[in-house]
PDB file of C-alpha atoms in Angstrom:
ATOM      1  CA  UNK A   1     -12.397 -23.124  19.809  1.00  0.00           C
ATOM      2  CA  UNK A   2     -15.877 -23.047  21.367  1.00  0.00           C
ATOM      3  CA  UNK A   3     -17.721 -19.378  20.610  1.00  0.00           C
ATOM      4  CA  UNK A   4     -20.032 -18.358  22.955  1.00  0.00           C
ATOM      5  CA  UNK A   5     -22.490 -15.540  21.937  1.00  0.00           C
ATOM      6  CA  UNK A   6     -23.939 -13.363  24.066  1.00  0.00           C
ATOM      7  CA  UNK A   7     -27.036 -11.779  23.260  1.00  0.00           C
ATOM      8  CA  UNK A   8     -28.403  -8.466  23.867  1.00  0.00           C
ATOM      9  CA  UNK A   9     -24.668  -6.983  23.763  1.00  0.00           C
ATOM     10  CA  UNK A  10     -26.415  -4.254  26.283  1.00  0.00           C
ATOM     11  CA  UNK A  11     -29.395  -3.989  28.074  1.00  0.00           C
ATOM     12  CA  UNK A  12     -31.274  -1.280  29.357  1.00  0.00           C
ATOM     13  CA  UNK A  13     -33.844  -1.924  32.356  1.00  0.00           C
ATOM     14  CA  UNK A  14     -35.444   0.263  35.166  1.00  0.00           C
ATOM     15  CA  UNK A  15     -35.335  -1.198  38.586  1.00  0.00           C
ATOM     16  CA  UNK A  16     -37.704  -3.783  39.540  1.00  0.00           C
ATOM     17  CA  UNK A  17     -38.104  -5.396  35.838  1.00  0.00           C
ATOM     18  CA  UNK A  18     -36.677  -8.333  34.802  1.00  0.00           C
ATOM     19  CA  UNK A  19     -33.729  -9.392  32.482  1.00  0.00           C
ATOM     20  CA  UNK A  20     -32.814 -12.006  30.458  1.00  0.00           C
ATOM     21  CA  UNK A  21     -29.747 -12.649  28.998  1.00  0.00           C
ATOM     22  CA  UNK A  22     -28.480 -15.244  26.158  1.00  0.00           C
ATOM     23  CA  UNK A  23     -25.821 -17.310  25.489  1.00  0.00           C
ATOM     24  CA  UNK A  24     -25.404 -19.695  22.434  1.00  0.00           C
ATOM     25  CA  UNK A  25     -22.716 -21.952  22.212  1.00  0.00           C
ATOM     26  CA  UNK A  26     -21.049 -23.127  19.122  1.00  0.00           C
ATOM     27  CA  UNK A  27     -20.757 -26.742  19.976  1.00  0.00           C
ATOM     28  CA  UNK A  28     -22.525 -28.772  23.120  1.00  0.00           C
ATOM     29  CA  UNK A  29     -21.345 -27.753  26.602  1.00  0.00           C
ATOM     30  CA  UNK A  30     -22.560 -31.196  27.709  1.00  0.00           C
ATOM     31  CA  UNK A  31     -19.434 -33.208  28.957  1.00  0.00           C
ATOM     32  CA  UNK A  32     -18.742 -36.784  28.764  1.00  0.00           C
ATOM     33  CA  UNK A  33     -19.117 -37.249  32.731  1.00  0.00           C
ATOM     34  CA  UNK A  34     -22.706 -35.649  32.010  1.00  0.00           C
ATOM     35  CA  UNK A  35     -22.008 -32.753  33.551  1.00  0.00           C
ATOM     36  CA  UNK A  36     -22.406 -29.055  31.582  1.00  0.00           C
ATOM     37  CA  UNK A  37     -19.845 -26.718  32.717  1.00  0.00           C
ATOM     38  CA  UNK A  38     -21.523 -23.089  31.456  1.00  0.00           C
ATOM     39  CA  UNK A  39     -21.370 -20.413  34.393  1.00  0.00           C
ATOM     40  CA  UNK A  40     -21.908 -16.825  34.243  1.00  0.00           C
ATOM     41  CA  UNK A  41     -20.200 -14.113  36.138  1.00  0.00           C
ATOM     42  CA  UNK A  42     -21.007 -10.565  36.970  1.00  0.00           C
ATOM     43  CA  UNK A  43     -18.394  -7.770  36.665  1.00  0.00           C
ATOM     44  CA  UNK A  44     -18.974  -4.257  38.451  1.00  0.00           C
ATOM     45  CA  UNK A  45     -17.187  -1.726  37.468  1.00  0.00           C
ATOM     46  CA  UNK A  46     -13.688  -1.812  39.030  1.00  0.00           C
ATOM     47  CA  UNK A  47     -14.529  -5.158  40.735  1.00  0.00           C
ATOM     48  CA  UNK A  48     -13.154  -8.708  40.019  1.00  0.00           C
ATOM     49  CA  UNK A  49     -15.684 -10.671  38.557  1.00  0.00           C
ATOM     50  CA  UNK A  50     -18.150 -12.379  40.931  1.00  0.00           C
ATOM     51  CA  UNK A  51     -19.509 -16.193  40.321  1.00  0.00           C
ATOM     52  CA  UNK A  52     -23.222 -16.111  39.701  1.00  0.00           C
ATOM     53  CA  UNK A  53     -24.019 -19.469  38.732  1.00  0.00           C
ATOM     54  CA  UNK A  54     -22.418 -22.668  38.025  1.00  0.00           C
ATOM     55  CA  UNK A  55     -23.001 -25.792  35.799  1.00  0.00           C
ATOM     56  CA  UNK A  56     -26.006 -24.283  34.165  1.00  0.00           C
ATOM     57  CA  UNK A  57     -28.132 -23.756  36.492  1.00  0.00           C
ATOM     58  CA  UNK A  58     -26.602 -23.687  40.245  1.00  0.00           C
ATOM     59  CA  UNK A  59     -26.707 -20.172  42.281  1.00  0.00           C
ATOM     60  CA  UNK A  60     -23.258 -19.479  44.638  1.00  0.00           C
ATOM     61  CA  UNK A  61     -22.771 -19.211  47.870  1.00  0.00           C
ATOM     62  CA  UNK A  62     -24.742 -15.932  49.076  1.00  0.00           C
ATOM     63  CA  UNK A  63     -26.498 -15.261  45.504  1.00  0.00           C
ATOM     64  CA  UNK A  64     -30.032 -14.335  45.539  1.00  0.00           C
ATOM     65  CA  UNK A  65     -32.310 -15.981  44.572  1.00  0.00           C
ATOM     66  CA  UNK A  66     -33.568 -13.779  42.007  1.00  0.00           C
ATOM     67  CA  UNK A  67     -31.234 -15.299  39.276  1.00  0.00           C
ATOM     68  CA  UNK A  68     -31.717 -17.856  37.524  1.00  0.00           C
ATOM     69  CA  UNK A  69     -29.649 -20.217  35.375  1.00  0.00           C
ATOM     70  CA  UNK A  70     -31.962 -22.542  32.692  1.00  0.00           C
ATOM     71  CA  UNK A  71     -30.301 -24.168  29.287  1.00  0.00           C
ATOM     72  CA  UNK A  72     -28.929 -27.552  27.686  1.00  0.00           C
ATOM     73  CA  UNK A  73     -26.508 -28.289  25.044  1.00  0.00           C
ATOM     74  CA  UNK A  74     -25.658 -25.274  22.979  1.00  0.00           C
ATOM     75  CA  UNK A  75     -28.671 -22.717  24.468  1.00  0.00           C
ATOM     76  CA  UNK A  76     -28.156 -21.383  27.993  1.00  0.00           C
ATOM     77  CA  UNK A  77     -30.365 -17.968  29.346  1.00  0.00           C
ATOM     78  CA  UNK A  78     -29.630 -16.642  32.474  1.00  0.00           C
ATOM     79  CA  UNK A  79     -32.759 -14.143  33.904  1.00  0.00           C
ATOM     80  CA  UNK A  80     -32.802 -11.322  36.771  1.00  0.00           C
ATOM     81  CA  UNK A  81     -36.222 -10.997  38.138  1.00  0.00           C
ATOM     82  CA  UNK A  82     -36.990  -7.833  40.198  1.00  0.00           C
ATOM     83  CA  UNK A  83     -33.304  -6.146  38.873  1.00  0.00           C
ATOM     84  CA  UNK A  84     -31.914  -4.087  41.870  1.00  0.00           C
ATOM     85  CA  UNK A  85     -29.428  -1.437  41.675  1.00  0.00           C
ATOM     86  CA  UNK A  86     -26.013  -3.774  42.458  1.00  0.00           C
ATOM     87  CA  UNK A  87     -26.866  -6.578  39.847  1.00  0.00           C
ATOM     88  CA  UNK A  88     -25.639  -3.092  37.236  1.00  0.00           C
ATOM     89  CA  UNK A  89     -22.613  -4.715  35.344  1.00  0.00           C
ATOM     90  CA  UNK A  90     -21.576  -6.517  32.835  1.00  0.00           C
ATOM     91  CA  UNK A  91     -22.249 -10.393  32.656  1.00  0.00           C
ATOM     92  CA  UNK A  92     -20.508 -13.242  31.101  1.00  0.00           C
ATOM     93  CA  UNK A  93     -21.108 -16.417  30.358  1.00  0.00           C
ATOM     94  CA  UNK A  94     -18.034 -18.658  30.235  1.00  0.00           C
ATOM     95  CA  UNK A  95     -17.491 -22.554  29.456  1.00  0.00           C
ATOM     96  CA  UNK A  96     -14.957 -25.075  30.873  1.00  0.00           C
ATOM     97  CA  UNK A  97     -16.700 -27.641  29.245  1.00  0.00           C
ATOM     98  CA  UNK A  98     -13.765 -27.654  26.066  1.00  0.00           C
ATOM     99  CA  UNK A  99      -9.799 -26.459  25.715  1.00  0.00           C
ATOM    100  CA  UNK A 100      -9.633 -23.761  25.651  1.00  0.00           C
ATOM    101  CA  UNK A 101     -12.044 -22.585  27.619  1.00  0.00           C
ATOM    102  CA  UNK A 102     -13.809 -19.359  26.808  1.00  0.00           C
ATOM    103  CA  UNK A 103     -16.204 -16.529  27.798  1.00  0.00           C
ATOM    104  CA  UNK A 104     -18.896 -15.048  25.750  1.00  0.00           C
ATOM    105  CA  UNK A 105     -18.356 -10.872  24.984  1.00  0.00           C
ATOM    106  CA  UNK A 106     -20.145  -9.808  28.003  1.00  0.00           C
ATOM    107  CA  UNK A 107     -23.629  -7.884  28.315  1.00  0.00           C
ATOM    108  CA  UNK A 108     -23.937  -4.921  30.135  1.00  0.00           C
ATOM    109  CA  UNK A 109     -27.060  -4.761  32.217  1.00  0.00           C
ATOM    110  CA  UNK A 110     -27.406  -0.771  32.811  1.00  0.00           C
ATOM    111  CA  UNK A 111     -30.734   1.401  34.106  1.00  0.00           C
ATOM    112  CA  UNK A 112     -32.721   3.170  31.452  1.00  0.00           C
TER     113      UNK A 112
ATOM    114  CA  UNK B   1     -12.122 -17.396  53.609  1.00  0.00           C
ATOM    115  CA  UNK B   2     -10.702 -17.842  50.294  1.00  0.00           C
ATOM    116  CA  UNK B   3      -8.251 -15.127  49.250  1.00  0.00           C
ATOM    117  CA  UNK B   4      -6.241 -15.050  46.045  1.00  0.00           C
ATOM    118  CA  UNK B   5      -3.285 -12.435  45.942  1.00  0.00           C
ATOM    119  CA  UNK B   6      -1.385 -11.854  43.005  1.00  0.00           C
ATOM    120  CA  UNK B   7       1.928  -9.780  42.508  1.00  0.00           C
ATOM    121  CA  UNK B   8       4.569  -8.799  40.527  1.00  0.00           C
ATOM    122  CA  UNK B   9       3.048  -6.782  37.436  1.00  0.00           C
ATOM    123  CA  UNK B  10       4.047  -4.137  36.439  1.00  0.00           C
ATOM    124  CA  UNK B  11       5.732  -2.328  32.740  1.00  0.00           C
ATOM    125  CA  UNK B  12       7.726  -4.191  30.923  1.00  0.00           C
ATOM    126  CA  UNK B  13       9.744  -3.919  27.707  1.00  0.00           C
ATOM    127  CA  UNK B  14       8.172  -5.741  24.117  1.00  0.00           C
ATOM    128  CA  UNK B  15       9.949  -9.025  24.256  1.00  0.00           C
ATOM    129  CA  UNK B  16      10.802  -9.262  27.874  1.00  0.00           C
ATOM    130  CA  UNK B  17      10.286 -11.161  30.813  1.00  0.00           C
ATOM    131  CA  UNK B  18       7.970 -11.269  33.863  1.00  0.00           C
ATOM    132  CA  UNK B  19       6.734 -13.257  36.226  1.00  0.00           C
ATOM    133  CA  UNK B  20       3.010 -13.027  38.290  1.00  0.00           C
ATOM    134  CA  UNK B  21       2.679 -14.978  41.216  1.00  0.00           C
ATOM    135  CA  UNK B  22      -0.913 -15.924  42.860  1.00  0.00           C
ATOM    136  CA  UNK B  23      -0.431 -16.631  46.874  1.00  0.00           C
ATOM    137  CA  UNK B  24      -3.234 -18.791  48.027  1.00  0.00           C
ATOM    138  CA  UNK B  25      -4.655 -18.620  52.061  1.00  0.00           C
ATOM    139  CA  UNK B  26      -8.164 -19.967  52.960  1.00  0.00           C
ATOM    140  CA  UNK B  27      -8.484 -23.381  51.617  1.00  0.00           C
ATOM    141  CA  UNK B  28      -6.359 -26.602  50.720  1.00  0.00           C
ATOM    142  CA  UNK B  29      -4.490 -25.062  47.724  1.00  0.00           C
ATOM    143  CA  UNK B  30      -3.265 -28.919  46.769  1.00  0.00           C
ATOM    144  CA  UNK B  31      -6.921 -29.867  45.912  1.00  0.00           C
ATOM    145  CA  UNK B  32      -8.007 -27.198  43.645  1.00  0.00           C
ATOM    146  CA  UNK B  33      -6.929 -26.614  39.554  1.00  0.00           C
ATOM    147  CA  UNK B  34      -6.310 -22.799  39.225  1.00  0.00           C
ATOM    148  CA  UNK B  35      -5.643 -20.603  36.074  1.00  0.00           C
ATOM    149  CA  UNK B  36      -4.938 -17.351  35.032  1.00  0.00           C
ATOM    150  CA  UNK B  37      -7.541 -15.159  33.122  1.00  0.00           C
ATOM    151  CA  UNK B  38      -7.111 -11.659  31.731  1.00  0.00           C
ATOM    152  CA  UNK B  39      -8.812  -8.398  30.572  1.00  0.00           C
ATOM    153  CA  UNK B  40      -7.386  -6.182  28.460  1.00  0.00           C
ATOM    154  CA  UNK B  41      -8.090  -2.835  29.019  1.00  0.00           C
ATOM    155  CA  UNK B  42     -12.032  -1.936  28.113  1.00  0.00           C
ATOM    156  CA  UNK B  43     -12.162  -5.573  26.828  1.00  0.00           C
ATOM    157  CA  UNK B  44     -13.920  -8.448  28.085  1.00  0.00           C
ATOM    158  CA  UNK B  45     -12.684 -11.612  29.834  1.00  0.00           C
ATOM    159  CA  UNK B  46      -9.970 -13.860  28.191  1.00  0.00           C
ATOM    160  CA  UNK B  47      -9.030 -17.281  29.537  1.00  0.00           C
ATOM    161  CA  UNK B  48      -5.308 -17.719  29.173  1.00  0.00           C
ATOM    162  CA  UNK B  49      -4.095 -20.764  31.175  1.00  0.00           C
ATOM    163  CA  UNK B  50      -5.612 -23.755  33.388  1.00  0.00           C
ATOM    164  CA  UNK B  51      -2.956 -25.906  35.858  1.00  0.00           C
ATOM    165  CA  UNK B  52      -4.554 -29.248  37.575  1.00  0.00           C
ATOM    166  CA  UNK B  53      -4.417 -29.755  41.247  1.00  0.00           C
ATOM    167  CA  UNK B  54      -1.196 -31.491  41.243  1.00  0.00           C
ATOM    168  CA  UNK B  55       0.403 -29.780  38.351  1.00  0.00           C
ATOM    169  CA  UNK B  56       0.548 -32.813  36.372  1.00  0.00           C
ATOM    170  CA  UNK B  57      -1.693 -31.050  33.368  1.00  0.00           C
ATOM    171  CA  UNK B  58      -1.610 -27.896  31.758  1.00  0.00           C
ATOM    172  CA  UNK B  59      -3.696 -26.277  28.820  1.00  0.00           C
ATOM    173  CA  UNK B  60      -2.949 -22.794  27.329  1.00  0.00           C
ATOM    174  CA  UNK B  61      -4.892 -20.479  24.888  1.00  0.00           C
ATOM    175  CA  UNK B  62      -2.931 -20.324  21.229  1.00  0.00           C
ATOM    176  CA  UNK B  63      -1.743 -16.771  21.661  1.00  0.00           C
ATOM    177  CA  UNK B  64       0.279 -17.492  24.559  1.00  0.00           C
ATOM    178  CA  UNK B  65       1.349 -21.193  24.232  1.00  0.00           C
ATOM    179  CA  UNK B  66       5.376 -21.146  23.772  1.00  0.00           C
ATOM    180  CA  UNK B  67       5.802 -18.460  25.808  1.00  0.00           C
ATOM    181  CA  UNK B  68       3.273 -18.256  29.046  1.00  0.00           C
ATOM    182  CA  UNK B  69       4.164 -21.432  31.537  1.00  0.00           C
ATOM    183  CA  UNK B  70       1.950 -21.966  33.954  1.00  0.00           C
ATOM    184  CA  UNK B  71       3.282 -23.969  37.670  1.00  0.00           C
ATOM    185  CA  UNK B  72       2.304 -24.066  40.706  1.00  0.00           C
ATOM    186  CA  UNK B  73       4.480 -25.045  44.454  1.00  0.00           C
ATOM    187  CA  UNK B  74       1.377 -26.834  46.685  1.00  0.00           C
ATOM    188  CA  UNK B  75       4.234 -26.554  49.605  1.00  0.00           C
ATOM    189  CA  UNK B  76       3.935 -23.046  49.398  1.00  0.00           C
ATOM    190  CA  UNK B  77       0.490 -22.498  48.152  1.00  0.00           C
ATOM    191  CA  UNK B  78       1.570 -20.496  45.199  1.00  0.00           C
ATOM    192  CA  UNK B  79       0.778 -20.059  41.861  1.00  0.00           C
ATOM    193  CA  UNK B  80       2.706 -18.578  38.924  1.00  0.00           C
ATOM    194  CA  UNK B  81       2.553 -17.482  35.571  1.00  0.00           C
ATOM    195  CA  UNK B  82       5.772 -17.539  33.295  1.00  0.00           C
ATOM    196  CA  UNK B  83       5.427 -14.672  31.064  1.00  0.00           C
ATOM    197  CA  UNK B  84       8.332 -14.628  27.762  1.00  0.00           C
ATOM    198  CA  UNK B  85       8.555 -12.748  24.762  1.00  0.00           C
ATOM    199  CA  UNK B  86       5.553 -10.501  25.862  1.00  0.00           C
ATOM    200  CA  UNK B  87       4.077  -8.412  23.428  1.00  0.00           C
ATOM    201  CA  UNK B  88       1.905  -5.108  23.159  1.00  0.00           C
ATOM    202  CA  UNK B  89      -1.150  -7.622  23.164  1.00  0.00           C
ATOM    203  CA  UNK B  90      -0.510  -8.969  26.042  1.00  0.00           C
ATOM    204  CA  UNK B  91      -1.323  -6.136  28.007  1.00  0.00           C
ATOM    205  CA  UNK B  92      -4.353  -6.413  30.342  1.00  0.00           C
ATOM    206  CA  UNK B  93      -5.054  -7.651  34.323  1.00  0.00           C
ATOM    207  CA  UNK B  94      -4.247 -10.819  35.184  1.00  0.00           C
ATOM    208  CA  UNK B  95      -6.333 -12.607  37.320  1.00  0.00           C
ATOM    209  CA  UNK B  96      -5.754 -15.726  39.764  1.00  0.00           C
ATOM    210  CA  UNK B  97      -8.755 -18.141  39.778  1.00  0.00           C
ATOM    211  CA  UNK B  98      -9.645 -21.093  41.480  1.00  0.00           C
ATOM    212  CA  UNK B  99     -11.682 -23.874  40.759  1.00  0.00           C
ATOM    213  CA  UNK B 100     -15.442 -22.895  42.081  1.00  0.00           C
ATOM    214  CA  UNK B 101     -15.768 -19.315  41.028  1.00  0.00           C
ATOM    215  CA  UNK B 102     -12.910 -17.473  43.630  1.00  0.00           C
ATOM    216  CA  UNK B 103     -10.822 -14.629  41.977  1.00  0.00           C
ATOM    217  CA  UNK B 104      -8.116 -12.512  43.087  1.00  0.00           C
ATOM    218  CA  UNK B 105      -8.599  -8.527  42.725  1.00  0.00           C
ATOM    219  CA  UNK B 106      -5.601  -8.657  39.713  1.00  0.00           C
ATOM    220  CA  UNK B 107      -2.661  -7.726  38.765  1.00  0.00           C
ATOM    221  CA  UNK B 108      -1.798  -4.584  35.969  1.00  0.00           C
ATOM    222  CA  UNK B 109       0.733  -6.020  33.084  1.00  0.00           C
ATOM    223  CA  UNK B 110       1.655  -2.803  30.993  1.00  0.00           C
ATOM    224  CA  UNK B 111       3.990  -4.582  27.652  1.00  0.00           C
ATOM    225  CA  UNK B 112       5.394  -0.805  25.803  1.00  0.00           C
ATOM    226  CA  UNK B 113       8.658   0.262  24.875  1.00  0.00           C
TER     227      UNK B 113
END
């Protein structure tokens, strides 16, 4: 099975800074129809999680601009510039790339 | 708008039975693959089971294949989730997904005697 690991497991910021969060892969997300299927989610507490971005580097529908998606292969970083209050959560990263898919452990994004 | 509702959690007995269902509203349900993650409680995220748009293909995570089934009835825009044998593990939310990011607000499986 594909690991994904997530790196910092938590991460403490004060509003306005920015945050960057890792995920390494343990083989290539790349699929063969070229595509990379890596997306990362945000959980609040009590919520369902919430689609952030998709195939790398692709914001959803309605999510600020402020996050940003960047990677290739097995590397994949997703940053929060300018962290506001509701982007406090834990994040995922999760692949569809391989069966099974997976998700990474999560990072929790919290305020100092 | 895309909505995702699932039903029919609940506690259950170690080796028993249940079914969840997923009722889809808001989009073509017969063009989308769907699946079925869950969270344990205080855990993270675990992918469990992935059903193609036409229910032609299914994949399943080890710990569940031979006794989860997937399906899915495009006539009534409904997914479902086969649960046998269920074991103290098995206890978490279950969430509905779609294909493009859309989840369903879950449904609480309790497995203890």
């Amino acid at each position: 099975d594909v690991v994904l690991t997530q790196t910092p497991v938590s991460l403490s910021v004060t509003l306005g800074d920015q945050a960057s969060i890792s995920c390494r892969s343990s083989q290539s997300l790349e699929y063969s129809d070229g595509y990379t299927y890596l997306e990362w989610y945000l959980q609040k507490p009590g919520q369902s999680p919430q689609l952030l971005i998709y195939e790398v580097s692709n914001r959803f529908s309605g999510v600020p601009d402020r996050f940003i998606g960047s990677g290739s292969g097995t590397d994949f970083t997703l940053k929060i510039s300018r962290v506001e209050p509701e982007d406090l959560g834990v994040y995922y990263c999760f692949q569809a790339t391989h069966d099974p898919h997976t998700f990474g452990a999560g990072t929790k994004l919290e305020l100092k | 708008e895309v909505q995702l509702v699932e039903s029919g959690g609940g506690l259950v007995q170690p080796g028993r039975s249940m079914k969840l269902s997923c009722a889809a509203s808001g989009f073509t349900f017969s063009n989308y693959g769907m699946a079925w993650v869950r969270q344990a409680p205080t855990k993270g995220l675990e992918w469990v089971a992935t059903i193609s748009y036409d229910g032609s293909s299914t994949y399943y995570r080890d710990s569940v294949k031979g006794r989860f089934t997937i399906s899915r009835d495009n006539a009534k825009s409904t997914l479902y989730l086969q649960m046998n044998s269920l074991r103290s593990e098995d206890t978490a939310t279950y969430y509905c997904t779609r294909e493009g990011g859309y989840w369903g607000q879950g449904v609480m499986v309790t497995v203890s005697s």
